mmCIF file of C-alpha atoms in Angstrom:
data_model
loop_
_atom_site.group_PDB
_atom_site.id
_atom_site.type_symbol
_atom_site.label_atom_id
_atom_site.label_comp_id
_atom_site.label_asym_id
_atom_site.label_seq_id
_atom_site.Cartn_x
_atom_site.Cartn_y
_atom_site.Cartn_z
ATOM 1 C CA MET A 1033 7.170 -2.037 3.824
ATOM 2 C CA SER A 1034 11.101 -1.601 2.823
ATOM 3 C CA LEU A 1035 11.905 0.818 1.406
ATOM 4 C CA SER A 1036 14.254 0.615 0.261
ATOM 5 C CA ALA A 1037 14.496 -2.239 -2.939
ATOM 6 C CA ALA A 1038 14.802 -0.510 -6.349
ATOM 7 C CA ALA A 1039 10.777 0.144 -8.213
ATOM 8 C CA ASP A 1040 9.697 -2.375 -10.333
ATOM 9 C CA PRO A 1041 6.984 -1.185 -13.431
ATOM 10 C CA LYS A 1042 6.515 -3.824 -15.287
ATOM 11 C CA ALA A 1043 6.322 -6.349 -12.420
ATOM 12 C CA THR A 1044 3.870 -4.600 -10.827
ATOM 13 C CA ARG A 1045 2.077 -3.595 -14.237
ATOM 14 C CA ASN A 1046 2.079 -7.508 -13.756
ATOM 15 C CA VAL A 1047 0.547 -8.501 -10.812
ATOM 16 C CA ALA A 1048 -2.140 -5.590 -10.617
ATOM 17 C CA LEU A 1049 -2.855 -7.659 -13.795
ATOM 18 C CA LEU A 1050 -3.184 -10.279 -12.080
ATOM 19 C CA SER A 1051 -5.254 -8.991 -9.536
ATOM 20 C CA VAL A 1052 -8.017 -8.019 -11.817
ATOM 21 C CA ALA A 1053 -7.879 -11.402 -13.366
ATOM 22 C CA THR A 1054 -8.885 -12.974 -10.245
ATOM 23 C CA ALA A 1055 -11.708 -10.820 -9.443
ATOM 24 C CA THR A 1056 -12.766 -11.425 -12.213
ATOM 25 C CA VAL A 1057 -13.162 -15.216 -11.430
ATOM 26 C CA LEU A 1058 -13.713 -14.550 -7.775
ATOM 27 C CA ILE A 1059 -17.613 -12.769 -8.850
ATOM 28 C CA ILE A 1060 -18.601 -15.247 -11.695
ATOM 29 C CA VAL A 1061 -17.935 -18.148 -9.205
ATOM 30 C CA LYS A 1062 -19.662 -16.486 -6.666
ATOM 31 C CA ALA A 1063 -21.898 -15.040 -8.020
ATOM 32 C CA ILE A 1064 -23.621 -19.227 -9.354
ATOM 33 C CA ALA A 1065 -22.603 -20.238 -5.726
ATOM 34 C CA TRP A 1066 -25.147 -17.351 -4.197
ATOM 35 C CA ARG A 1067 -27.864 -17.762 -7.049
ATOM 36 C CA ALA A 1068 -27.996 -21.771 -6.291
ATOM 37 C CA SER A 1069 -27.497 -20.736 -2.459
ATOM 38 C CA ASP A 1070 -29.841 -17.760 -1.370
ATOM 39 C CA SER A 1071 -26.386 -17.490 1.903
ATOM 40 C CA VAL A 1072 -25.767 -14.152 3.383
ATOM 41 C CA ALA A 1073 -22.510 -14.655 3.214
ATOM 42 C CA ILE A 1074 -21.798 -15.797 0.715
ATOM 43 C CA LEU A 1075 -23.345 -12.180 -0.578
ATOM 44 C CA ALA A 1076 -21.433 -10.936 1.178
ATOM 45 C CA SER A 1077 -18.406 -11.775 -0.091
ATOM 46 C CA LEU A 1078 -19.411 -11.007 -3.683
ATOM 47 C CA SER A 1079 -19.532 -7.765 -2.953
ATOM 48 C CA ASP A 1080 -16.563 -7.788 -2.012
ATOM 49 C CA SER A 1081 -15.120 -9.328 -5.062
ATOM 50 C CA ALA A 1082 -17.356 -7.053 -6.804
ATOM 51 C CA LEU A 1083 -15.382 -3.698 -4.444
ATOM 52 C CA ASP A 1084 -12.201 -5.173 -5.334
ATOM 53 C CA LEU A 1085 -12.114 -5.833 -9.225
ATOM 54 C CA VAL A 1086 -12.680 -1.717 -8.800
ATOM 55 C CA ALA A 1087 -9.999 -1.248 -6.916
ATOM 56 C CA SER A 1088 -7.974 -3.711 -8.537
ATOM 57 C CA LEU A 1089 -8.619 -1.424 -12.354
ATOM 58 C CA VAL A 1090 -8.040 1.610 -10.062
ATOM 59 C CA THR A 1091 -4.448 -0.183 -8.746
ATOM 60 C CA LEU A 1092 -3.507 -1.685 -12.115
ATOM 61 C CA PHE A 1093 -4.135 2.957 -13.311
ATOM 62 C CA ALA A 1094 -2.422 4.204 -10.656
ATOM 63 C CA VAL A 1095 0.675 2.233 -10.050
ATOM 64 C CA ARG A 1096 0.964 2.410 -14.705
ATOM 65 C CA TYR A 1097 0.497 6.066 -13.861
ATOM 66 C CA ALA A 1098 2.694 6.415 -11.104
ATOM 67 C CA ALA A 1099 6.468 4.314 -12.782
ATOM 68 C CA ALA A 1100 5.906 7.299 -15.479
ATOM 69 C CA PRO A 1101 8.797 9.424 -15.511
ATOM 70 C CA PRO A 1102 9.113 12.678 -13.825
ATOM 71 C CA ASP A 1103 7.444 15.737 -16.766
ATOM 72 C CA ALA A 1104 6.872 19.742 -17.204
ATOM 73 C CA GLU A 1105 4.452 19.419 -14.560
ATOM 74 C CA HIS A 1106 5.132 16.708 -12.230
ATOM 75 C CA ARG A 1107 8.643 17.172 -11.443
ATOM 76 C CA PHE A 1108 8.740 15.528 -8.624
ATOM 77 C CA GLY A 1109 7.281 12.553 -10.394
ATOM 78 C CA HIS A 1110 2.824 11.020 -10.455
ATOM 79 C CA GLY A 1111 4.103 8.210 -7.528
ATOM 80 C CA LYS A 1112 1.718 10.137 -4.679
ATOM 81 C CA ALA A 1113 -0.837 8.819 -7.792
ATOM 82 C CA GLU A 1114 -0.539 5.394 -5.281
ATOM 83 C CA ALA A 1115 -1.109 6.579 -2.767
ATOM 84 C CA PHE A 1116 -3.982 8.438 -4.099
ATOM 85 C CA SER A 1117 -5.052 4.786 -5.374
ATOM 86 C CA SER A 1118 -4.796 3.860 -1.594
ATOM 87 C CA LEU A 1119 -7.016 5.804 -0.559
ATOM 88 C CA VAL A 1120 -10.443 4.553 -3.085
ATOM 89 C CA GLN A 1121 -9.432 0.714 -2.183
ATOM 90 C CA GLY A 1122 -9.637 1.820 1.480
ATOM 91 C CA GLY A 1123 -13.250 3.427 0.497
ATOM 92 C CA LEU A 1124 -14.188 1.264 -1.836
ATOM 93 C CA VAL A 1125 -13.312 -1.253 1.690
ATOM 94 C CA PHE A 1126 -14.905 0.587 3.774
ATOM 95 C CA ALA A 1127 -19.289 1.252 1.858
ATOM 96 C CA SER A 1128 -18.483 -3.371 1.249
ATOM 97 C CA GLY A 1129 -18.220 -3.473 4.740
ATOM 98 C CA ALA A 1130 -21.082 -0.515 5.478
ATOM 99 C CA LEU A 1131 -23.510 -2.718 2.920
ATOM 100 C CA ILE A 1132 -22.923 -6.069 4.261
ATOM 101 C CA GLY A 1133 -22.932 -5.071 8.230
ATOM 102 C CA ARG A 1134 -27.134 -3.853 6.898
ATOM 103 C CA GLU A 1135 -27.417 -7.273 4.820
ATOM 104 C CA ALA A 1136 -25.792 -9.218 7.436
ATOM 105 C CA PHE A 1137 -28.721 -7.379 10.128
ATOM 106 C CA HIS A 1138 -31.869 -7.952 8.047
ATOM 107 C CA ALA A 1139 -30.948 -11.490 8.229
ATOM 108 C CA PHE A 1140 -30.312 -11.924 11.284
ATOM 109 C CA LEU A 1141 -33.855 -10.511 12.128
ATOM 110 C CA ASN A 1142 -35.189 -12.414 9.085
ATOM 111 C CA PRO A 1143 -33.827 -15.600 8.807
ATOM 112 C CA ARG A 1144 -33.988 -17.891 5.438
ATOM 113 C CA THR A 1145 -33.142 -21.471 4.625
ATOM 114 C CA VAL A 1146 -29.945 -21.112 2.591
ATOM 115 C CA GLU A 1147 -29.479 -24.292 -0.599
ATOM 116 C CA HIS A 1148 -27.209 -25.812 -1.875
ATOM 117 C CA GLY A 1149 -24.590 -25.941 1.202
ATOM 118 C CA MET A 1150 -21.237 -28.080 -0.408
ATOM 119 C CA ALA A 1151 -21.973 -26.153 -3.485
ATOM 120 C CA GLY A 1152 -21.048 -22.772 -1.215
ATOM 121 C CA VAL A 1153 -18.487 -24.298 0.862
ATOM 122 C CA ILE A 1154 -16.473 -24.578 -2.784
ATOM 123 C CA VAL A 1155 -16.645 -21.674 -4.178
ATOM 124 C CA MET A 1156 -14.708 -20.521 -0.989
ATOM 125 C CA ILE A 1157 -12.249 -22.975 -0.859
ATOM 126 C CA ILE A 1158 -12.033 -22.207 -4.437
ATOM 127 C CA SER A 1159 -11.796 -17.865 -3.611
ATOM 128 C CA ILE A 1160 -9.472 -18.979 -1.120
ATOM 129 C CA VAL A 1161 -6.863 -20.880 -3.627
ATOM 130 C CA LEU A 1162 -7.173 -17.942 -6.359
ATOM 131 C CA THR A 1163 -6.635 -15.395 -2.880
ATOM 132 C CA LEU A 1164 -3.583 -17.455 -1.454
ATOM 133 C CA GLY A 1165 -1.992 -16.848 -4.364
ATOM 134 C CA LEU A 1166 -2.504 -13.881 -5.253
ATOM 135 C CA ILE A 1167 -1.563 -12.993 -2.118
ATOM 136 C CA THR A 1168 1.518 -14.622 -2.730
ATOM 137 C CA ALA A 1169 2.689 -13.145 -5.706
ATOM 138 C CA GLN A 1170 1.336 -9.070 -4.430
ATOM 139 C CA THR A 1171 4.419 -10.038 -1.498
ATOM 140 C CA ARG A 1172 6.903 -11.173 -3.380
ATOM 141 C CA VAL A 1173 6.315 -7.615 -6.102
ATOM 142 C CA LEU A 1174 5.675 -5.969 -3.313
ATOM 143 C CA LYS A 1175 9.475 -6.152 -1.419
ATOM 144 C CA ALA A 1176 10.620 -5.502 -4.682
ATOM 145 C CA SER A 1177 8.825 -2.217 -5.481
ATOM 146 C CA GLY A 1178 7.647 -0.706 -2.617
ATOM 147 C CA SER A 1179 4.779 0.241 -4.122
ATOM 148 C CA ILE A 1180 2.106 1.417 -2.288
ATOM 149 C CA ALA A 1181 -0.662 0.621 -4.342
ATOM 150 C CA ILE A 1182 0.068 -2.812 -4.248
ATOM 151 C CA ALA A 1183 0.333 -3.111 -0.351
ATOM 152 C CA GLY A 1184 -3.483 -1.839 0.341
ATOM 153 C CA ASP A 1185 -4.311 -3.785 -2.772
ATOM 154 C CA ARG A 1186 -3.224 -7.080 -0.312
ATOM 155 C CA ALA A 1187 -4.322 -5.602 2.287
ATOM 156 C CA HIS A 1188 -7.325 -6.102 1.159
ATOM 157 C CA TYR A 1189 -7.248 -9.465 -0.351
ATOM 158 C CA ALA A 1190 -5.706 -10.732 2.524
ATOM 159 C CA ALA A 1191 -9.121 -9.317 5.072
ATOM 160 C CA ASP A 1192 -10.590 -11.514 1.560
ATOM 161 C CA LEU A 1193 -8.300 -14.603 2.704
ATOM 162 C CA GLY A 1194 -10.044 -14.344 6.225
ATOM 163 C CA SER A 1195 -13.745 -13.377 4.751
ATOM 164 C CA ASN A 1196 -13.474 -15.953 2.995
ATOM 165 C CA ALA A 1197 -12.548 -18.324 5.255
ATOM 166 C CA VAL A 1198 -15.952 -17.063 7.963
ATOM 167 C CA ALA A 1199 -18.061 -17.245 4.879
ATOM 168 C CA MET A 1200 -17.387 -20.668 4.281
ATOM 169 C CA ILE A 1201 -18.402 -21.771 8.118
ATOM 170 C CA GLY A 1202 -21.215 -19.600 8.081
ATOM 171 C CA VAL A 1203 -22.439 -21.374 4.612
ATOM 172 C CA GLY A 1204 -21.686 -25.007 5.902
ATOM 173 C CA ALA A 1205 -23.382 -23.935 9.759
ATOM 174 C CA ALA A 1206 -26.656 -23.652 7.803
ATOM 175 C CA ALA A 1207 -26.999 -25.299 5.682
ATOM 176 C CA TRP A 1208 -25.623 -28.712 7.040
ATOM 177 C CA LEU A 1209 -26.429 -27.990 10.504
ATOM 178 C CA GLY A 1210 -30.232 -25.787 9.706
ATOM 179 C CA LEU A 1211 -28.078 -22.940 12.114
ATOM 180 C CA SER A 1212 -29.155 -19.548 9.996
ATOM 181 C CA TRP A 1213 -28.451 -17.134 12.302
ATOM 182 C CA LEU A 1214 -24.404 -18.440 12.023
ATOM 183 C CA ASP A 1215 -24.525 -17.360 7.872
ATOM 184 C CA ALA A 1216 -25.773 -13.794 9.089
ATOM 185 C CA ALA A 1217 -23.549 -14.188 11.735
ATOM 186 C CA ALA A 1218 -20.508 -15.101 9.271
ATOM 187 C CA GLY A 1219 -21.566 -11.987 6.884
ATOM 188 C CA LEU A 1220 -21.260 -8.993 9.887
ATOM 189 C CA VAL A 1221 -17.703 -11.444 11.486
ATOM 190 C CA VAL A 1222 -17.154 -10.114 6.827
ATOM 191 C CA ALA A 1223 -18.395 -6.808 7.136
ATOM 192 C CA LEU A 1224 -16.531 -6.250 10.603
ATOM 193 C CA TRP A 1225 -13.219 -7.505 9.127
ATOM 194 C CA LEU A 1226 -13.433 -5.256 6.094
ATOM 195 C CA ILE A 1227 -14.477 -2.060 7.584
ATOM 196 C CA TRP A 1228 -10.663 -2.503 10.520
ATOM 197 C CA GLY A 1229 -8.931 -3.506 6.849
ATOM 198 C CA ALA A 1230 -10.295 0.022 5.752
ATOM 199 C CA ILE A 1231 -8.859 2.169 8.682
ATOM 200 C CA GLY A 1232 -5.760 0.238 7.609
ATOM 201 C CA VAL A 1233 -5.057 1.050 4.174
ATOM 202 C CA PHE A 1234 -6.795 4.602 5.073
ATOM 203 C CA ARG A 1235 -3.545 5.282 7.758
ATOM 204 C CA GLU A 1236 -1.203 4.060 5.536
ATOM 205 C CA ALA A 1237 -2.009 6.144 2.093
ATOM 206 C CA SER A 1238 -2.804 9.253 4.804
ATOM 207 C CA GLY A 1239 1.446 9.188 5.547
ATOM 208 C CA GLN A 1240 1.969 9.519 1.806
ATOM 209 C CA LEU A 1241 -0.439 12.970 0.837
ATOM 210 C CA MET A 1242 1.077 14.230 4.391
ATOM 211 C CA ASP A 1243 4.234 13.844 3.556
ATOM 212 C CA THR A 1244 5.036 11.341 6.492
ATOM 213 C CA GLU A 1245 9.148 10.503 6.963
ATOM 214 C CA LEU A 1246 10.068 7.025 6.402
ATOM 215 C CA PRO A 1247 10.742 4.128 8.722
ATOM 216 C CA GLU A 1248 13.475 5.371 11.490
ATOM 217 C CA GLU A 1249 15.620 2.068 10.463
ATOM 218 C CA ASP A 1250 16.041 3.745 7.229
ATOM 219 C CA ARG A 1251 16.187 7.378 8.119
ATOM 220 C CA ALA A 1252 19.177 5.675 10.546
ATOM 221 C CA LYS A 1253 20.819 3.925 6.897
ATOM 222 C CA ILE A 1254 21.119 7.130 5.228
ATOM 223 C CA LEU A 1255 22.799 8.519 8.038
ATOM 224 C CA ALA A 1256 25.223 6.662 8.069
ATOM 225 C CA LEU A 1257 25.924 5.755 4.327
ATOM 226 C CA ALA A 1258 25.973 9.799 4.319
ATOM 227 C CA THR A 1259 29.211 10.270 6.917
ATOM 228 C CA ALA A 1260 30.517 7.082 6.468
ATOM 229 C CA ASP A 1261 33.072 9.458 4.205
ATOM 230 C CA PRO A 1262 34.807 11.344 6.940
ATOM 231 C CA ARG A 1263 35.012 14.885 4.971
ATOM 232 C CA ILE A 1264 31.249 15.024 5.902
ATOM 233 C CA LEU A 1265 30.993 16.010 9.464
ATOM 234 C CA GLY A 1266 27.609 15.553 10.235
ATOM 235 C CA ILE A 1267 23.833 15.954 9.014
ATOM 236 C CA HIS A 1268 21.344 17.464 9.582
ATOM 237 C CA GLN A 1269 18.090 19.314 8.491
ATOM 238 C CA LEU A 1270 17.726 15.498 7.606
ATOM 239 C CA ARG A 1271 13.807 14.738 5.202
ATOM 240 C CA THR A 1272 12.924 12.273 3.449
ATOM 241 C CA ARG A 1273 9.147 11.251 2.294
ATOM 242 C CA ALA A 1274 7.407 8.195 0.413
ATOM 243 C CA SER A 1275 5.689 9.029 -3.567
ATOM 244 C CA GLY A 1276 4.744 5.230 -4.777
ATOM 245 C CA PRO A 1277 7.943 3.368 -5.604
ATOM 246 C CA TYR A 1278 9.698 6.447 -5.590
ATOM 247 C CA ILE A 1279 11.136 7.930 -2.388
ATOM 248 C CA HIS A 1280 13.007 11.908 -1.293
ATOM 249 C CA MET A 1281 14.884 13.012 0.333
ATOM 250 C CA GLN A 1282 16.956 15.990 1.098
ATOM 251 C CA MET A 1283 19.843 17.032 4.037
ATOM 252 C CA HIS A 1284 22.462 19.234 4.666
ATOM 253 C CA ALA A 1285 25.861 18.129 4.483
ATOM 254 C CA ASP A 1286 28.672 19.985 7.719
ATOM 255 C CA LEU A 1287 32.183 19.259 5.219
ATOM 256 C CA ALA A 1288 35.342 21.147 6.251
ATOM 257 C CA ALA A 1289 35.126 25.069 4.858
ATOM 258 C CA ASP A 1290 38.611 25.800 3.228
ATOM 259 C CA ILE A 1291 38.072 23.321 0.089
ATOM 260 C CA SER A 1292 37.298 24.523 -2.847
ATOM 261 C CA LEU A 1293 34.328 23.994 -4.790
ATOM 262 C CA ALA A 1294 35.426 21.136 -6.495
ATOM 263 C CA GLU A 1295 35.973 18.966 -4.041
ATOM 264 C CA ALA A 1296 33.124 20.173 -1.398
ATOM 265 C CA HIS A 1297 31.177 18.904 -5.492
ATOM 266 C CA THR A 1298 32.883 15.408 -5.615
ATOM 267 C CA ILE A 1299 32.411 14.196 -2.193
ATOM 268 C CA MET A 1300 28.642 14.752 -2.675
ATOM 269 C CA VAL A 1301 28.583 13.061 -5.643
ATOM 270 C CA GLU A 1302 30.408 10.187 -3.960
ATOM 271 C CA ALA A 1303 27.898 10.870 -1.055
ATOM 272 C CA GLU A 1304 24.737 10.553 -3.145
ATOM 273 C CA ASN A 1305 26.494 6.539 -5.189
ATOM 274 C CA ARG A 1306 26.373 5.348 -1.706
ATOM 275 C CA LEU A 1307 22.846 6.002 -0.813
ATOM 276 C CA LEU A 1308 22.007 5.241 -4.890
ATOM 277 C CA GLU A 1309 22.507 1.763 -3.985
ATOM 278 C CA ALA A 1310 20.745 0.852 -0.821
ATOM 279 C CA PHE A 1311 18.135 3.484 -2.935
ATOM 280 C CA PRO A 1312 18.213 3.536 -6.431
ATOM 281 C CA ALA A 1313 14.120 4.462 -6.203
ATOM 282 C CA ALA A 1314 15.276 8.122 -4.797
ATOM 283 C CA ASP A 1315 16.078 11.644 -5.618
ATOM 284 C CA ILE A 1316 18.063 13.204 -3.523
ATOM 285 C CA LEU A 1317 19.096 16.821 -2.780
ATOM 286 C CA ILE A 1318 22.650 16.791 -0.225
ATOM 287 C CA HIS A 1319 23.281 20.983 0.812
ATOM 288 C CA PRO A 1320 26.982 21.490 1.847
ATOM 289 C CA ASP A 1321 27.888 23.336 4.552
ATOM 290 C CA PRO A 1322 31.189 25.096 5.977
ATOM 291 C CA ARG A 1323 31.115 24.335 9.586
ATOM 292 C CA GLY A 1324 31.885 26.311 11.844
ATOM 293 C CA LYS A 1325 31.036 29.389 8.674
ATOM 294 C CA ALA A 1326 26.778 28.433 7.325
ATOM 295 C CA GLU A 1327 24.760 31.772 9.099
ATOM 296 C CA PRO A 1328 21.258 30.428 9.825
ATOM 297 C CA HIS A 1329 19.294 29.389 6.797
ATOM 298 C CA GLY A 1330 16.341 26.877 5.416
ATOM 299 C CA GLY A 1331 13.280 30.004 6.869
ATOM 300 C CA LEU A 1332 10.871 28.189 8.754
ATOM 301 C CA PHE A 1333 11.804 23.849 7.798
ATOM 302 C CA ALA A 1334 15.391 24.440 9.450
ATOM 303 C CA GLN A 1335 13.726 24.652 12.612
ATOM 304 C CA SER A 1336 11.640 21.617 12.530
ATOM 305 C CA LEU A 1337 13.534 18.642 14.566
ATOM 306 C CA GLU A 1338 16.809 17.113 13.716
ATOM 307 C CA GLY A 1339 17.910 13.088 12.782
#
């Protein structure tokens, strides 16, 4: 996920609303199909969609809160609300996978007949079409906003896309071929799929909460833009982190020791403007150092790896 794009709060909020609407429709159609078929695979998919609705509501709140401007109590903004949202999503998806896995294992031990298989297959096809449309919209917005909350939401809907296909196969095989164990197997595959997706969401959210550095390609781009002016003789102590739709970067810039404070300020502002063209949602702090005359400073963080 590139973080160089400008944040687009309105588009992010709209796709979060679309996610809520999609989950609601899927819950209704899957509940009808499950009541008609008594399929474990459809029950697994229904449970997943119910948690999708909760996760999508959390995402909707998170993207609205994260887009709020900095205030006196949150001077770095509210962007990490998106990472917390992703953790909640991951927890819900993980719990869903565990519960579905238990139900699938029980179905292995106690096979039951799947009724109205055609209705179940039709519902799964509807689910696949709606989910694919939502993922397409989320992908477009993600490219424009870099929102980790939308990324988390898209991750579990992408898992849903595969799980719906697996459930469709399981329902069809159980209803038309009499292989009831395939329905239970489909439910188990869905469960494992969800747990794996939850792990990926946990990993990405924890990266933001732990202030993991931006990808190397973004750091290289920052260094190239900052040193595009030959009056900037070098960059050190570059630190970057993501916070929801925003990124923060700070660095020390080496300048000639004999220039005026006014000239140094002008050079810094020009460097900031170059960076903002590529990273419009960035918070930038550049500290000028006189080359050859700057005593060691910065405390513990000055000892971190240079890049």
